[in-house]
Amino acid sequence: MDSDMDTDIPVHIQTNRVINIATEKQLHNQVVSWIRRFHPELVIVPGLGELQKTDEARMEAWAKGYTKGQADLLILHSNVDCAGMCFEFKSPLGSGTLSDTQEEFLFKMKK
């Protein structure tokens, strides 16, 4: 065994692998792939706001429970500290900012 390797660190973190991610969509997809691979027990709920391109789609989403500003990804996993996690992805290039409604949604989730 290599003496420099910390055996308490999971193997998937020990592996140094570079992934080129240039867009918010790529980042979102990589996070979901990682969660599915290393934590298949977690419940993943995508926020489908970006798919609401028509008035009809927006009204249907609202009727089904979609909330404006909803995070891009919700992880439902209750434990003693929280009920899950919210992810709001922004461009890895640093050009994205939170809208007021996104900020309000994330603030509600902290409570």
Short mmCIF file of C-alpha atoms in Angstrom, two decimals, residues 1-107:
data_model
loop_
_atom_site.label_atom_id
_atom_site.label_comp_id
_atom_site.label_asym_id
_atom_site.label_seq_id
_atom_site.Cartn_x
_atom_site.Cartn_y
_atom_site.Cartn_z
CA MET A 1 0.00 0.00 0.00
CA ASP A 2 1.24 3.50 -0.85
CA SER A 3 2.06 5.31 2.39
CA ASP A 4 1.01 8.69 0.91
CA MET A 5 -2.56 7.49 0.29
CA ASP A 6 -5.07 8.22 3.03
CA THR A 7 -7.08 5.02 3.40
CA ASP A 8 -9.98 6.90 5.03
CA ILE A 9 -10.69 8.79 1.80
CA PRO A 10 -13.13 6.97 -0.51
CA VAL A 11 -11.62 5.58 -3.71
CA HIS A 12 -13.75 7.82 -5.95
CA ILE A 13 -12.21 10.88 -4.27
CA GLN A 14 -8.64 9.53 -4.40
CA THR A 15 -8.82 9.27 -8.18
CA ASN A 16 -7.48 12.41 -9.83
CA ARG A 17 -9.50 12.83 -12.98
CA VAL A 18 -10.03 16.06 -14.85
CA ILE A 19 -13.43 16.63 -16.45
CA ASN A 20 -13.77 19.57 -18.80
CA ILE A 21 -17.06 21.30 -18.02
CA ALA A 22 -17.91 24.46 -19.94
CA THR A 23 -21.68 24.84 -19.50
CA GLU A 24 -24.28 24.75 -16.76
CA LYS A 25 -25.94 21.79 -18.52
CA GLN A 26 -22.68 19.80 -18.51
CA LEU A 27 -22.15 20.59 -14.81
CA HIS A 28 -25.71 19.53 -13.98
CA ASN A 29 -25.32 16.25 -15.90
CA GLN A 30 -21.95 15.44 -14.28
CA VAL A 31 -23.33 16.02 -10.77
CA VAL A 32 -26.33 13.77 -11.47
CA SER A 33 -24.03 11.07 -12.93
CA TRP A 34 -21.80 11.23 -9.84
CA ILE A 35 -24.76 10.99 -7.45
CA ARG A 36 -26.25 8.04 -9.36
CA ARG A 37 -22.91 6.24 -9.41
CA PHE A 38 -21.80 6.75 -5.81
CA HIS A 39 -25.12 7.30 -4.00
CA PRO A 40 -27.83 5.33 -5.82
CA GLU A 41 -29.95 5.35 -2.65
CA LEU A 42 -30.61 9.09 -2.96
CA VAL A 43 -33.81 10.43 -4.49
CA ILE A 44 -33.04 12.99 -7.21
CA VAL A 45 -35.72 15.52 -8.21
CA PRO A 46 -34.86 17.76 -11.17
CA GLY A 47 -36.20 21.29 -11.33
CA LEU A 48 -37.61 21.54 -14.81
CA GLY A 49 -37.85 25.30 -15.13
CA GLU A 50 -35.69 25.41 -18.25
CA LEU A 51 -38.16 23.13 -20.07
CA GLN A 52 -41.02 25.59 -19.68
CA LYS A 53 -40.74 27.34 -23.00
CA THR A 54 -44.43 27.93 -23.71
CA ASP A 55 -47.28 29.47 -21.71
CA GLU A 56 -49.06 26.10 -21.76
CA ALA A 57 -46.00 24.30 -20.35
CA ARG A 58 -45.61 26.93 -17.61
CA MET A 59 -49.29 26.67 -16.61
CA GLU A 60 -49.14 22.87 -16.55
CA ALA A 61 -45.95 22.93 -14.45
CA TRP A 62 -47.55 25.37 -12.00
CA ALA A 63 -50.64 23.15 -11.72
CA LYS A 64 -48.37 20.17 -10.94
CA GLY A 65 -46.53 22.03 -8.19
CA TYR A 66 -43.55 23.73 -9.84
CA THR A 67 -42.44 26.86 -8.00
CA LYS A 68 -40.80 29.80 -9.76
CA GLY A 69 -37.16 29.99 -8.72
CA GLN A 70 -37.05 26.28 -7.82
CA ALA A 71 -33.52 24.90 -7.63
CA ASP A 72 -32.12 22.95 -10.57
CA LEU A 73 -31.76 19.80 -8.50
CA LEU A 74 -33.23 18.61 -5.21
CA ILE A 75 -31.82 15.66 -3.30
CA LEU A 76 -34.34 14.16 -0.88
CA HIS A 77 -32.53 12.46 1.97
CA SER A 78 -33.69 13.06 5.51
CA ASN A 79 -31.20 12.85 8.35
CA VAL A 80 -30.71 14.51 11.74
CA ASP A 81 -29.33 17.71 10.20
CA CYS A 82 -31.54 18.32 7.17
CA ALA A 83 -34.17 16.94 4.81
CA GLY A 84 -31.99 17.06 1.72
CA MET A 85 -30.02 19.39 -0.51
CA CYS A 86 -30.73 21.99 -3.19
CA PHE A 87 -28.43 22.68 -6.11
CA GLU A 88 -28.69 25.82 -8.21
CA PHE A 89 -26.19 25.41 -11.03
CA LYS A 90 -24.54 28.34 -12.72
CA SER A 91 -22.06 28.47 -15.56
CA PRO A 92 -18.65 27.09 -14.51
CA LEU A 93 -17.19 30.12 -16.29
CA GLY A 94 -18.48 32.31 -13.46
CA SER A 95 -20.95 34.31 -15.54
CA GLY A 96 -24.16 33.19 -13.78
CA THR A 97 -25.98 35.01 -11.01
CA LEU A 98 -28.95 34.08 -8.83
CA SER A 99 -32.24 35.71 -9.69
CA ASP A 100 -34.32 37.16 -6.84
CA THR A 101 -36.78 34.24 -7.08
CA GLN A 102 -33.95 31.67 -6.99
CA GLU A 103 -32.48 33.36 -3.94
CA GLU A 104 -35.90 33.40 -2.21
CA PHE A 105 -36.41 29.68 -2.95
CA LEU A 106 -32.99 28.74 -1.54
CA PHE A 107 -33.65 30.90 1.54
#
